[in-house]
Short mmCIF file of C-alpha atoms and ligand atoms in Angstrom, two decimals:
data_model
loop_
_atom_site.label_atom_id
_atom_site.label_comp_id
_atom_site.label_asym_id
_atom_site.label_seq_id
_atom_site.Cartn_x
_atom_site.Cartn_y
_atom_site.Cartn_z
CA UNK A 1 -49.31 -28.87 -73.89
CA UNK A 2 -47.65 -31.50 -71.86
CA UNK A 3 -46.78 -34.79 -73.44
CA UNK A 4 -47.64 -38.22 -71.49
CA UNK A 5 -45.39 -39.36 -68.84
CA UNK A 6 -42.52 -41.30 -69.87
CA UNK A 7 -39.12 -43.26 -69.25
CA UNK A 8 -36.37 -41.87 -71.26
CA UNK A 9 -33.05 -43.94 -71.40
CA UNK A 10 -30.08 -42.37 -73.02
CA UNK A 11 -27.57 -44.49 -73.85
CA UNK A 12 -24.17 -42.55 -73.93
CA UNK A 13 -26.11 -40.26 -71.51
CA UNK A 14 -22.56 -38.85 -70.43
CA UNK A 15 -21.39 -38.16 -73.80
CA UNK A 16 -21.02 -34.60 -75.50
CA UNK A 17 -24.45 -34.61 -77.56
CA UNK A 18 -26.21 -35.58 -74.16
CA UNK A 19 -24.34 -33.00 -72.04
CA UNK A 20 -24.74 -30.27 -74.86
CA UNK A 21 -28.30 -30.80 -76.36
CA UNK A 22 -30.30 -33.58 -74.77
CA UNK A 23 -30.26 -32.93 -71.13
CA UNK A 24 -30.39 -29.25 -71.38
CA UNK A 25 -33.13 -29.39 -73.75
CA UNK A 26 -34.96 -32.10 -71.52
CA UNK A 27 -34.59 -29.43 -68.76
CA UNK A 28 -36.13 -26.80 -70.73
CA UNK A 29 -39.03 -28.72 -71.76
CA UNK A 30 -39.45 -29.46 -67.86
CA UNK A 31 -39.23 -25.67 -67.00
CA UNK A 32 -41.82 -25.09 -69.82
CA UNK A 33 -44.23 -27.44 -68.31
CA UNK A 34 -44.17 -29.82 -71.13
CA UNK A 35 -42.18 -32.70 -69.56
CA UNK A 36 -44.65 -34.11 -66.90
CA UNK A 37 -43.47 -34.39 -63.26
CA UNK A 38 -44.01 -38.09 -63.09
CA UNK A 39 -41.43 -38.75 -66.18
CA UNK A 40 -38.09 -40.15 -65.72
CA UNK A 41 -34.41 -39.46 -67.32
CA UNK A 42 -32.12 -42.63 -67.05
CA UNK A 43 -28.54 -42.01 -68.28
CA UNK A 44 -26.82 -45.16 -69.22
CA UNK A 45 -23.22 -45.73 -70.08
CA UNK A 46 -20.06 -47.79 -69.31
CA UNK A 47 -18.86 -45.32 -66.58
CA UNK A 48 -19.18 -46.53 -63.15
CA UNK A 49 -21.51 -43.60 -61.62
CA UNK A 50 -24.57 -43.65 -59.19
CA UNK A 51 -27.65 -41.35 -59.20
CA UNK A 52 -25.95 -38.44 -57.35
CA UNK A 53 -22.80 -38.56 -59.59
CA UNK A 54 -24.63 -38.56 -62.86
CA UNK A 55 -27.18 -35.78 -61.20
CA UNK A 56 -23.94 -33.61 -60.73
CA UNK A 57 -23.02 -34.06 -64.22
CA UNK A 58 -26.48 -33.02 -65.63
CA UNK A 59 -26.25 -30.10 -63.14
CA UNK A 60 -22.88 -28.88 -64.62
CA UNK A 61 -24.34 -29.51 -68.27
CA UNK A 62 -27.37 -27.11 -67.29
CA UNK A 63 -25.10 -24.66 -65.93
CA UNK A 64 -22.62 -24.54 -68.79
CA UNK A 65 -25.27 -25.10 -71.77
CA UNK A 66 -28.48 -23.33 -70.56
CA UNK A 67 -28.57 -19.52 -70.58
CA UNK A 68 -28.05 -18.02 -67.23
CA UNK A 69 -31.26 -16.21 -67.03
CA UNK A 70 -33.10 -19.42 -67.89
CA UNK A 71 -31.51 -21.22 -64.88
CA UNK A 72 -33.53 -21.72 -61.94
CA UNK A 73 -32.34 -23.32 -58.54
CA UNK A 74 -35.55 -24.89 -57.64
CA UNK A 75 -36.43 -26.00 -61.00
CA UNK A 76 -33.16 -27.71 -61.63
CA UNK A 77 -33.34 -29.20 -58.20
CA UNK A 78 -36.97 -30.58 -59.22
CA UNK A 79 -35.60 -31.91 -62.41
CA UNK A 80 -32.68 -33.38 -61.20
CA UNK A 81 -34.91 -35.61 -58.80
CA UNK A 82 -36.53 -37.33 -61.98
CA UNK A 83 -33.01 -38.03 -63.30
CA UNK A 84 -31.03 -41.43 -62.56
CA UNK A 85 -27.94 -43.56 -63.91
CA UNK A 86 -27.50 -47.22 -64.68
CA UNK A 87 -24.18 -48.56 -65.61
CA UNK A 88 -24.34 -50.54 -68.46
CA UNK A 89 -22.25 -52.79 -70.92
CA UNK A 90 -23.43 -52.56 -74.38
CA UNK A 91 -21.83 -55.60 -75.55
CA UNK A 92 -22.24 -57.92 -72.22
CA UNK A 93 -24.82 -58.62 -69.67
CA UNK A 94 -23.81 -55.89 -67.12
CA UNK A 95 -26.38 -53.48 -65.99
CA UNK A 96 -29.29 -54.69 -68.07
CA UNK A 97 -31.13 -56.24 -65.29
CA UNK A 98 -30.66 -53.08 -63.13
CA UNK A 99 -32.09 -50.95 -66.13
CA UNK A 100 -35.07 -53.24 -66.47
CA UNK A 101 -35.80 -52.57 -62.48
CA UNK A 102 -35.93 -48.98 -63.09
CA UNK A 103 -38.50 -48.87 -66.25
CA UNK A 104 -42.15 -48.35 -65.14
CA UNK A 105 -45.33 -49.68 -66.53
CA UNK A 106 -47.97 -47.65 -68.24
CA UNK A 107 -45.62 -45.12 -69.47
CA UNK A 108 -43.80 -44.00 -72.80
CA UNK A 109 -40.54 -45.72 -72.99
CA UNK A 110 -38.12 -44.13 -75.17
CA UNK A 111 -34.41 -45.09 -75.72
CA UNK A 112 -31.85 -42.89 -77.27
CA UNK A 113 -28.90 -44.41 -78.89
CA UNK A 114 -26.58 -41.43 -78.39
CA UNK A 115 -23.72 -43.76 -79.33
CA UNK A 116 -21.54 -44.69 -82.15
CA UNK A 117 -23.71 -46.65 -84.75
CA UNK A 118 -21.58 -49.86 -84.52
CA UNK A 119 -23.44 -50.23 -80.95
CA UNK A 120 -26.85 -49.81 -82.62
CA UNK A 121 -27.30 -53.53 -83.01
CA UNK A 122 -26.06 -54.54 -79.64
CA UNK A 123 -28.40 -52.19 -77.86
CA UNK A 124 -31.43 -53.09 -79.88
CA UNK A 125 -30.94 -56.89 -79.21
CA UNK A 126 -30.37 -56.46 -75.66
CA UNK A 127 -33.38 -54.43 -74.99
CA UNK A 128 -35.38 -57.09 -76.62
CA UNK A 129 -33.46 -60.20 -74.95
CA UNK A 130 -34.15 -58.53 -71.49
CA UNK A 131 -37.64 -57.69 -71.98
CA UNK A 132 -37.14 -53.95 -71.85
CA UNK A 133 -38.66 -52.78 -74.92
CA UNK A 134 -42.01 -53.68 -76.12
CA UNK A 135 -44.33 -52.89 -79.06
CA UNK A 136 -44.83 -49.56 -77.80
CA UNK A 137 -41.07 -48.29 -77.20
CA UNK A 138 -39.44 -46.24 -79.52
CA UNK A 139 -35.92 -45.67 -80.27
CA UNK A 140 -34.16 -42.75 -81.40
CA UNK A 141 -31.03 -42.80 -83.31
CA UNK A 142 -28.66 -39.94 -84.54
CA UNK A 143 -26.47 -39.33 -87.55
CA UNK A 144 -24.35 -40.50 -88.98
CA UNK A 145 -26.79 -42.94 -90.17
CA UNK A 146 -24.05 -45.15 -92.20
CA UNK A 147 -21.44 -43.80 -94.30
CA UNK A 148 -22.64 -44.98 -97.59
CA UNK A 149 -25.90 -46.93 -98.88
CA UNK A 150 -24.11 -50.17 -98.11
CA UNK A 151 -23.78 -49.44 -94.36
CA UNK A 152 -27.12 -47.49 -93.90
CA UNK A 153 -28.92 -50.64 -95.27
CA UNK A 154 -26.93 -52.34 -92.86
CA UNK A 155 -27.87 -50.39 -90.00
CA UNK A 156 -31.64 -50.23 -91.09
CA UNK A 157 -31.55 -54.12 -91.22
CA UNK A 158 -29.90 -54.50 -87.80
CA UNK A 159 -32.71 -52.07 -86.39
CA UNK A 160 -35.23 -53.51 -88.18
CA UNK A 161 -34.68 -57.07 -86.37
CA UNK A 162 -36.05 -55.64 -83.14
CA UNK A 163 -38.24 -52.71 -83.90
CA UNK A 164 -40.71 -51.74 -86.52
CA UNK A 165 -40.35 -48.54 -88.68
CA UNK A 166 -42.92 -46.72 -86.57
CA UNK A 167 -40.70 -47.24 -83.58
CA UNK A 168 -37.53 -45.71 -85.02
CA UNK A 169 -37.19 -42.01 -84.95
CA UNK A 170 -33.84 -41.16 -87.07
CA UNK A 171 -33.01 -37.95 -86.09
CA UNK A 172 -31.87 -34.89 -88.51
CA UNK A 173 -31.72 -32.05 -86.14
CA UNK A 174 -32.19 -29.73 -89.18
CA UNK A 175 -35.64 -30.71 -89.33
CA UNK A 176 -36.47 -29.85 -85.56
CA UNK A 177 -35.36 -26.04 -86.08
CA UNK A 178 -38.31 -23.56 -86.02
CA UNK A 179 -37.63 -21.95 -89.19
CA UNK A 180 -37.18 -25.16 -91.22
CA UNK A 181 -40.63 -26.17 -90.23
CA UNK A 182 -41.86 -22.70 -90.96
CA UNK A 183 -40.88 -23.58 -94.66
CA UNK A 184 -43.67 -26.06 -94.57
CA UNK A 185 -46.28 -23.38 -92.88
CA UNK A 186 -45.05 -20.67 -95.72
CA UNK A 187 -45.58 -22.99 -98.37
CA UNK A 188 -48.69 -24.67 -97.57
CA UNK A 189 -50.79 -22.47 -95.30
CA UNK A 190 -50.65 -19.31 -97.95
CA UNK A 191 -51.93 -19.25 -101.24
CA UNK A 192 -49.54 -16.57 -102.23
CA UNK A 193 -46.28 -18.59 -103.09
CA UNK A 194 -47.50 -21.97 -104.24
CA UNK A 195 -48.69 -21.02 -107.89
CA UNK A 196 -45.40 -19.52 -108.45
CA UNK A 197 -43.47 -22.39 -106.77
CA UNK A 198 -42.20 -23.90 -109.93
CA UNK A 199 -39.64 -23.84 -112.81
CA UNK A 200 -42.12 -21.57 -115.02
CA UNK A 201 -41.49 -18.83 -112.31
CA UNK A 202 -38.24 -19.68 -110.16
CA UNK A 203 -35.10 -19.04 -111.73
CA UNK A 204 -33.04 -21.00 -109.24
CA UNK A 205 -32.65 -21.89 -105.45
CA UNK A 206 -29.55 -21.42 -103.39
CA UNK A 207 -29.24 -23.08 -100.06
CA UNK A 208 -26.33 -22.16 -97.79
CA UNK A 209 -25.31 -23.36 -94.59
CA UNK A 210 -22.21 -21.53 -93.68
CA UNK A 211 -19.97 -22.11 -90.59
CA UNK A 212 -17.32 -20.23 -88.78
CA UNK A 213 -16.35 -23.31 -86.52
CA UNK A 214 -13.78 -25.72 -87.78
CA UNK A 215 -13.24 -29.29 -87.20
CA UNK A 216 -11.22 -28.92 -83.99
CA UNK A 217 -11.54 -32.04 -81.90
CA UNK A 218 -13.69 -33.87 -84.44
CA UNK A 219 -10.89 -34.72 -86.64
CA UNK A 220 -10.96 -38.36 -86.55
CA UNK A 221 -14.66 -38.49 -87.29
CA UNK A 222 -14.75 -35.88 -89.96
CA UNK A 223 -11.78 -36.98 -92.05
CA UNK A 224 -13.73 -39.99 -92.91
CA UNK A 225 -16.77 -37.89 -93.61
CA UNK A 226 -16.28 -34.67 -95.04
CA UNK A 227 -18.84 -31.83 -95.92
CA UNK A 228 -20.76 -34.07 -98.35
CA UNK A 229 -21.54 -36.82 -95.70
CA UNK A 230 -21.53 -34.63 -92.92
CA UNK A 231 -23.83 -32.07 -94.18
CA UNK A 232 -25.28 -32.39 -97.77
CA UNK A 233 -26.46 -35.99 -97.56
CA UNK A 234 -28.70 -35.28 -94.61
CA UNK A 235 -29.10 -31.60 -93.52
CA UNK A 236 -28.83 -29.75 -97.05
CA UNK A 237 -30.98 -32.48 -98.64
CA UNK A 238 -33.71 -32.32 -96.21
CA UNK A 239 -33.93 -28.59 -96.76
CA UNK A 240 -33.90 -29.40 -100.44
CA UNK A 241 -36.72 -31.70 -100.08
CA UNK A 242 -39.15 -29.39 -98.05
CA UNK A 243 -38.44 -26.46 -100.75
CA UNK A 244 -39.25 -29.04 -103.85
CA UNK A 245 -41.64 -31.31 -102.53
CA UNK A 246 -45.47 -31.57 -103.71
CA UNK A 247 -47.83 -30.61 -101.40
CA UNK A 248 -48.44 -33.63 -98.98
CA UNK A 249 -52.13 -34.51 -98.74
CA UNK A 250 -51.85 -34.05 -95.06
CA UNK A 251 -49.46 -33.25 -92.26
CA UNK A 252 -48.83 -36.50 -91.50
CA UNK A 253 -45.62 -38.46 -91.04
CA UNK A 254 -45.58 -40.89 -94.13
CA UNK A 255 -47.68 -38.27 -96.32
CA UNK A 256 -44.76 -35.79 -95.62
CA UNK A 257 -41.97 -38.48 -95.83
CA UNK A 258 -43.33 -39.94 -99.25
CA UNK A 259 -43.18 -36.55 -101.04
CA UNK A 260 -39.76 -36.10 -99.63
CA UNK A 261 -38.60 -39.45 -100.93
CA UNK A 262 -40.06 -38.61 -104.36
CA UNK A 263 -37.63 -35.67 -104.52
CA UNK A 264 -34.58 -37.42 -103.53
CA UNK A 265 -35.36 -40.20 -106.34
CA UNK A 266 -35.98 -37.42 -108.80
CA UNK A 267 -32.49 -36.16 -108.38
CA UNK A 268 -30.23 -36.51 -111.26
CA UNK A 269 -26.73 -37.56 -111.08
CA UNK A 270 -24.28 -34.47 -110.64
CA UNK A 271 -21.69 -33.98 -113.18
CA UNK A 272 -18.30 -33.71 -112.07
CA UNK A 273 -17.80 -30.11 -113.40
CA UNK A 274 -20.86 -29.23 -111.14
CA UNK A 275 -19.06 -29.98 -107.69
CA UNK A 276 -16.52 -28.02 -106.15
CA UNK A 277 -14.83 -29.14 -102.87
CA UNK A 278 -12.61 -26.96 -100.75
CA UNK A 279 -10.52 -27.19 -97.61
CA UNK A 280 -9.40 -24.50 -95.39
CA UNK A 281 -6.08 -23.31 -95.13
CA UNK A 282 -4.27 -22.08 -91.99
CA UNK A 283 -4.96 -18.50 -91.08
CA UNK A 284 -6.25 -16.18 -88.52
CA UNK A 285 -3.63 -17.60 -85.97
CA UNK A 286 -5.33 -20.98 -86.19
CA UNK A 287 -4.03 -24.25 -88.10
CA UNK A 288 -5.53 -25.10 -91.60
CA UNK A 289 -7.82 -28.35 -91.98
CA UNK A 290 -4.87 -30.88 -92.34
CA UNK A 291 -3.61 -29.82 -88.82
CA UNK A 292 -6.94 -31.19 -87.22
CA UNK A 293 -6.88 -34.37 -89.27
CA UNK A 294 -4.66 -37.37 -88.72
CA UNK A 295 -3.61 -37.52 -92.20
CA UNK A 296 -1.55 -34.49 -93.38
CA UNK A 297 -2.17 -35.26 -96.96
CA UNK A 298 -5.95 -35.59 -96.19
CA UNK A 299 -8.35 -34.78 -99.31
CA UNK A 300 -11.37 -34.55 -97.32
CA UNK A 301 -13.51 -31.54 -98.13
CA UNK A 302 -14.38 -28.98 -95.31
CA UNK A 303 -16.43 -27.14 -98.02
CA UNK A 304 -18.76 -28.17 -100.93
CA UNK A 305 -20.69 -26.57 -103.76
CA UNK A 306 -22.65 -28.43 -106.09
CA UNK A 307 -25.49 -27.74 -108.64
CA UNK A 308 -28.43 -30.39 -108.62
CA UNK A 309 -31.36 -30.82 -110.94
CA UNK A 310 -34.73 -32.39 -109.90
CA UNK A 311 -36.08 -34.24 -113.15
CA UNK A 312 -39.80 -33.95 -112.73
CA UNK A 313 -42.70 -31.47 -114.20
CA UNK A 314 -42.21 -28.90 -111.06
CA UNK A 315 -38.54 -28.27 -111.53
CA UNK A 316 -37.13 -29.23 -114.92
CA UNK A 317 -34.53 -26.65 -115.77
CA UNK A 318 -34.63 -24.97 -112.38
CA UNK A 319 -30.98 -25.55 -110.71
CA UNK A 320 -30.46 -26.07 -106.95
CA UNK A 321 -27.27 -24.70 -105.79
CA UNK A 322 -26.12 -25.88 -102.78
CA UNK A 323 -23.17 -25.06 -100.29
CA UNK A 324 -21.68 -25.58 -96.88
CA UNK A 325 -18.55 -25.19 -95.46
CA UNK A 326 -16.61 -24.67 -92.13
CA UNK A 327 -14.34 -21.75 -91.22
CA UNK A 328 -16.40 -19.41 -93.60
CA UNK A 329 -16.82 -15.45 -93.04
CA UNK A 330 -20.15 -15.95 -91.23
CA UNK A 331 -22.36 -18.31 -89.54
CA UNK A 332 -25.39 -17.96 -91.84
CA UNK A 333 -27.96 -20.31 -93.03
CA UNK A 334 -30.39 -19.48 -95.60
CA UNK A 335 -32.45 -20.66 -98.38
CA UNK A 336 -32.67 -18.10 -101.23
CA UNK A 337 -35.46 -18.50 -104.21
CA UNK A 338 -34.74 -16.39 -106.88
CA UNK A 339 -37.72 -15.57 -109.31
CA UNK A 340 -37.67 -14.81 -113.05
CA UNK A 341 -38.10 -11.78 -114.84
CA UNK A 342 -41.50 -10.07 -115.54
CA UNK A 343 -42.24 -11.37 -119.05
CA UNK A 344 -42.26 -7.78 -120.22
CA UNK A 345 -40.94 -4.55 -118.75
CA UNK A 346 -43.03 -1.38 -119.11
CA UNK A 347 -40.39 1.04 -117.69
CA UNK A 348 -37.81 2.57 -119.88
CA UNK A 349 -35.18 2.76 -117.09
CA UNK A 350 -35.12 -0.61 -115.95
CA UNK A 351 -31.39 -0.02 -114.33
CA UNK A 352 -32.35 -0.52 -110.95
CA UNK A 353 -34.21 -3.83 -111.60
CA UNK A 354 -33.41 -7.05 -109.67
CA UNK A 355 -35.13 -10.10 -109.34
CA UNK A 356 -37.58 -10.91 -106.58
CA UNK A 357 -35.74 -13.27 -104.22
CA UNK A 358 -37.64 -14.82 -101.23
CA UNK A 359 -35.09 -15.47 -98.19
CA UNK A 360 -35.57 -17.81 -95.62
CA UNK A 361 -33.04 -17.34 -92.81
CA UNK A 362 -32.61 -20.38 -90.76
CA UNK A 363 -30.05 -18.96 -88.44
CA UNK A 364 -29.14 -16.76 -86.90
CA UNK A 365 -31.81 -14.04 -86.81
CA UNK A 366 -34.51 -16.39 -88.22
CA UNK A 367 -36.73 -14.77 -90.30
CA UNK A 368 -38.08 -14.16 -93.80
CA UNK A 369 -37.07 -11.49 -96.37
CA UNK A 370 -38.89 -10.92 -99.61
CA UNK A 371 -36.79 -8.45 -101.88
CA UNK A 372 -39.24 -6.53 -103.95
CA UNK A 373 -39.12 -3.79 -106.58
CA UNK A 374 -40.43 -0.49 -105.69
CA UNK A 375 -40.14 3.05 -107.10
CA UNK A 376 -37.00 5.15 -105.82
CA UNK A 377 -38.57 7.97 -103.86
CA UNK A 378 -38.25 11.27 -105.21
CA UNK A 379 -38.73 13.45 -108.12
CA UNK A 380 -36.28 11.58 -110.22
CA UNK A 381 -38.94 10.02 -112.49
CA UNK A 382 -39.76 6.19 -112.21
CA UNK A 383 -36.63 4.64 -111.37
CA UNK A 384 -36.67 1.42 -109.46
CA UNK A 385 -35.14 -0.15 -106.76
CA UNK A 386 -35.03 -3.29 -104.44
CA UNK A 387 -36.38 -3.19 -100.98
CA UNK A 388 -36.91 -6.19 -98.46
CA UNK A 389 -39.99 -6.72 -96.98
CA UNK A 390 -38.44 -7.97 -93.84
CA UNK A 391 -39.58 -10.36 -91.20
CA UNK A 392 -37.77 -11.36 -87.98
CA UNK A 393 -39.51 -13.82 -86.36
CA UNK A 394 -38.45 -12.87 -83.03
CA UNK A 395 -39.75 -9.36 -83.58
CA UNK A 396 -43.03 -10.44 -85.18
CA UNK A 397 -43.83 -12.86 -82.31
CA UNK A 398 -42.37 -10.41 -79.61
CA UNK A 399 -40.11 -13.51 -78.49
CA UNK A 400 -36.50 -13.60 -77.19
CA UNK A 401 -34.14 -15.54 -79.57
CA UNK A 402 -33.45 -18.15 -76.74
CA UNK A 403 -37.27 -18.53 -76.28
CA UNK A 404 -37.31 -20.49 -79.55
CA UNK A 405 -36.87 -23.99 -78.53
CA UNK A 406 -33.83 -25.81 -79.65
CA UNK A 407 -34.20 -28.41 -82.22
CA UNK A 408 -33.45 -31.16 -80.07
CA UNK A 409 -36.06 -30.22 -77.40
CA UNK A 410 -38.68 -30.22 -79.86
CA UNK A 411 -37.69 -33.50 -81.39
CA UNK A 412 -37.43 -35.47 -78.29
CA UNK A 413 -40.96 -34.01 -77.53
CA UNK A 414 -42.11 -35.39 -80.95
CA UNK A 415 -40.52 -38.72 -79.88
CA UNK A 416 -42.72 -38.93 -76.76
CA UNK A 417 -45.71 -37.98 -78.64
CA UNK A 418 -45.03 -40.52 -81.23
CA UNK A 419 -44.82 -38.08 -84.30
CA UNK A 420 -42.43 -39.14 -86.63
CA UNK A 421 -43.11 -36.30 -89.32
CA UNK A 422 -39.70 -34.54 -88.44
CA UNK A 423 -37.77 -37.91 -88.42
CA UNK A 424 -36.24 -39.56 -91.46
CA UNK A 425 -37.68 -42.64 -92.61
CA UNK A 426 -35.41 -45.59 -93.43
CA UNK A 427 -36.17 -45.62 -97.22
CA UNK A 428 -35.33 -41.76 -97.15
CA UNK A 429 -31.94 -42.04 -95.62
CA UNK A 430 -31.32 -45.09 -98.21
CA UNK A 431 -32.20 -42.92 -101.34
CA UNK A 432 -30.20 -39.94 -100.03
CA UNK A 433 -27.23 -42.29 -99.77
CA UNK A 434 -27.93 -43.63 -103.35
CA UNK A 435 -27.46 -40.09 -104.56
CA UNK A 436 -24.69 -39.27 -102.81
CA UNK A 437 -22.60 -42.46 -103.23
CA UNK A 438 -21.66 -42.01 -107.02
CA UNK A 439 -20.67 -38.36 -106.40
CA UNK A 440 -18.14 -39.31 -103.80
CA UNK A 441 -17.08 -42.32 -105.63
CA UNK A 442 -16.60 -39.99 -108.59
CA UNK A 443 -14.25 -37.76 -107.06
CA UNK A 444 -12.13 -40.55 -105.45
CA UNK A 445 -11.61 -42.46 -108.76
CA UNK A 446 -10.52 -39.20 -110.31
CA UNK A 447 -8.12 -38.48 -107.18
CA UNK A 448 -9.67 -34.79 -106.91
CA UNK A 449 -7.92 -32.68 -104.45
CA UNK A 450 -10.13 -30.11 -102.57
CA UNK A 451 -9.00 -26.56 -103.60
CA UNK A 452 -7.45 -24.63 -100.40
CA UNK A 453 -9.72 -21.53 -99.08
CA UNK A 454 -8.79 -18.85 -96.56
CA UNK A 455 -10.50 -19.06 -93.26
CA UNK A 456 -12.75 -16.25 -93.12
CA UNK A 457 -13.58 -16.36 -96.75
CA UNK A 458 -16.71 -17.28 -98.53
CA UNK A 459 -14.84 -20.42 -99.71
CA UNK A 460 -12.74 -21.63 -102.78
CA UNK A 461 -12.47 -19.40 -106.04
CA UNK A 462 -13.98 -22.09 -107.89
CA UNK A 463 -17.22 -22.19 -106.41
CA UNK A 464 -17.73 -18.65 -107.45
CA UNK A 465 -17.33 -19.91 -111.38
CA UNK A 466 -19.98 -22.47 -110.49
CA UNK A 467 -22.66 -19.66 -110.62
CA UNK A 468 -20.79 -17.28 -112.71
CA UNK A 469 -20.91 -19.70 -115.95
CA UNK A 470 -24.76 -19.78 -115.45
CA UNK A 471 -24.86 -16.10 -115.43
CA UNK A 472 -25.82 -16.19 -111.74
CA UNK A 473 -24.31 -15.21 -108.32
CA UNK A 474 -24.00 -16.55 -104.84
CA UNK A 475 -25.75 -14.46 -102.21
CA UNK A 476 -23.08 -12.78 -99.91
CA UNK A 477 -22.48 -14.72 -96.66
CA UNK A 478 -22.94 -12.42 -94.02
C1 BG6 B 1 -24.06 -31.39 -87.44
C2 BG6 B 1 -22.64 -31.78 -88.07
O1 BG6 B 1 -24.72 -32.55 -87.93
O2 BG6 B 1 -24.44 -30.26 -87.79
C3 BG6 B 1 -21.63 -30.47 -87.55
O3 BG6 B 1 -22.03 -33.08 -87.73
C4 BG6 B 1 -22.29 -29.29 -88.04
O4 BG6 B 1 -20.44 -30.70 -88.28
C5 BG6 B 1 -23.61 -29.25 -87.34
O5 BG6 B 1 -21.39 -28.34 -87.41
C6 BG6 B 1 -24.28 -27.97 -87.67
O6 BG6 B 1 -25.30 -27.83 -87.05
P1 BG6 B 1 -26.08 -26.43 -86.60
O7 BG6 B 1 -27.22 -26.74 -86.07
O8 BG6 B 1 -25.19 -25.81 -85.70
O9 BG6 B 1 -26.26 -25.57 -87.90
#
């Protein structure tokens, strides 16, 4: 379904995120017929470029980041006709009048701040001062949304000076992933799971986001961030919320976000012994973490595992184990919900027995697996074995994996539609920092060093212990 016609201004339009994600994503929505022909995309950045120069850059970005079979010459040409550029001085006056003259009446106006957070205030202020933004305009901001509670509050305050909360779209691209949204469909559109979705029946939950890439080229940012700030405070926290939240009364932005906020607020402080931090060592012909960092003695973690508890009726005593890291064995993100034992076994030979596990694979090979017990086939008596009820979304839907819209495509269309359900509200972000801050402050005060781990492994040894000592095991990363 096409969205309303729009003018989308991308500040930082020549930057990496715009080239990799935003512009190719918009092209794909254009090809899919979702971006109306009378919409405009305006790149805005410091560089002196004209429309043709920017169009050339956009064409190159499409060539590089859209799969070859999805590139169509005529469509690219038509798309580029809707693309323009304004050179702008975020901290000065240059370019703002030119930008204003590009904006049209009676279309949705959206402003994507794909720039360093330090510029958010300047952009917001100038959009208003020059009469470019009005009460119907929307702004989109990227992570990192602060690096602690104080800085997140300051960013929220600076944006709030010029925009209402309903105009602010804080992106967490994990919420735009197809399978992440499916999590809500699975939970709330089926009767099967919800009655069992509580501490009484769920032993524990594992959330894994494993990456094979390192921090190459991003050392300067990453070293001040680390896995906790870069991944846990936002992406893993959002996944945890979607698993743990109460059913919202409606699939409506504030109803959903209210429920997520309650989960974050119910999180207990994490004990030092429930945290394992790691840093990848050199290996596989590549340097270790510290080689990418500006500080050879860096204590920044490229891996973190932690055990969390949610203090409410539903989850009392069901731990949530989270882990994420770079340079691990495989790129694999999944949520695994392990159920408890049946109250009584009627089978003598329960040797083959394993817990039911619902595995939601976020990437790659998006899908779901329900691990079930069946009888081992053959005449050997009643022996049990575990088999997966396996559903890959691509197979089930007969779709090619690349036909599933990328997170950014979906989220940008939601901005134009004015739907904030998949965006973080200011109080949610602040609550997540309020939880993360003391954890980080704790290891800084103790002077903890991350444990080294080999690239291509499943992380530091101590992370195994985090589960072993509870009589549980991490799922294999593969
Ligand atoms: C980003 C982090 O937000 O998410 C990166 O800054 C990380 O460090 C990336 O690699 C992972 O996203 P995805 O979509 O590839 O899982």
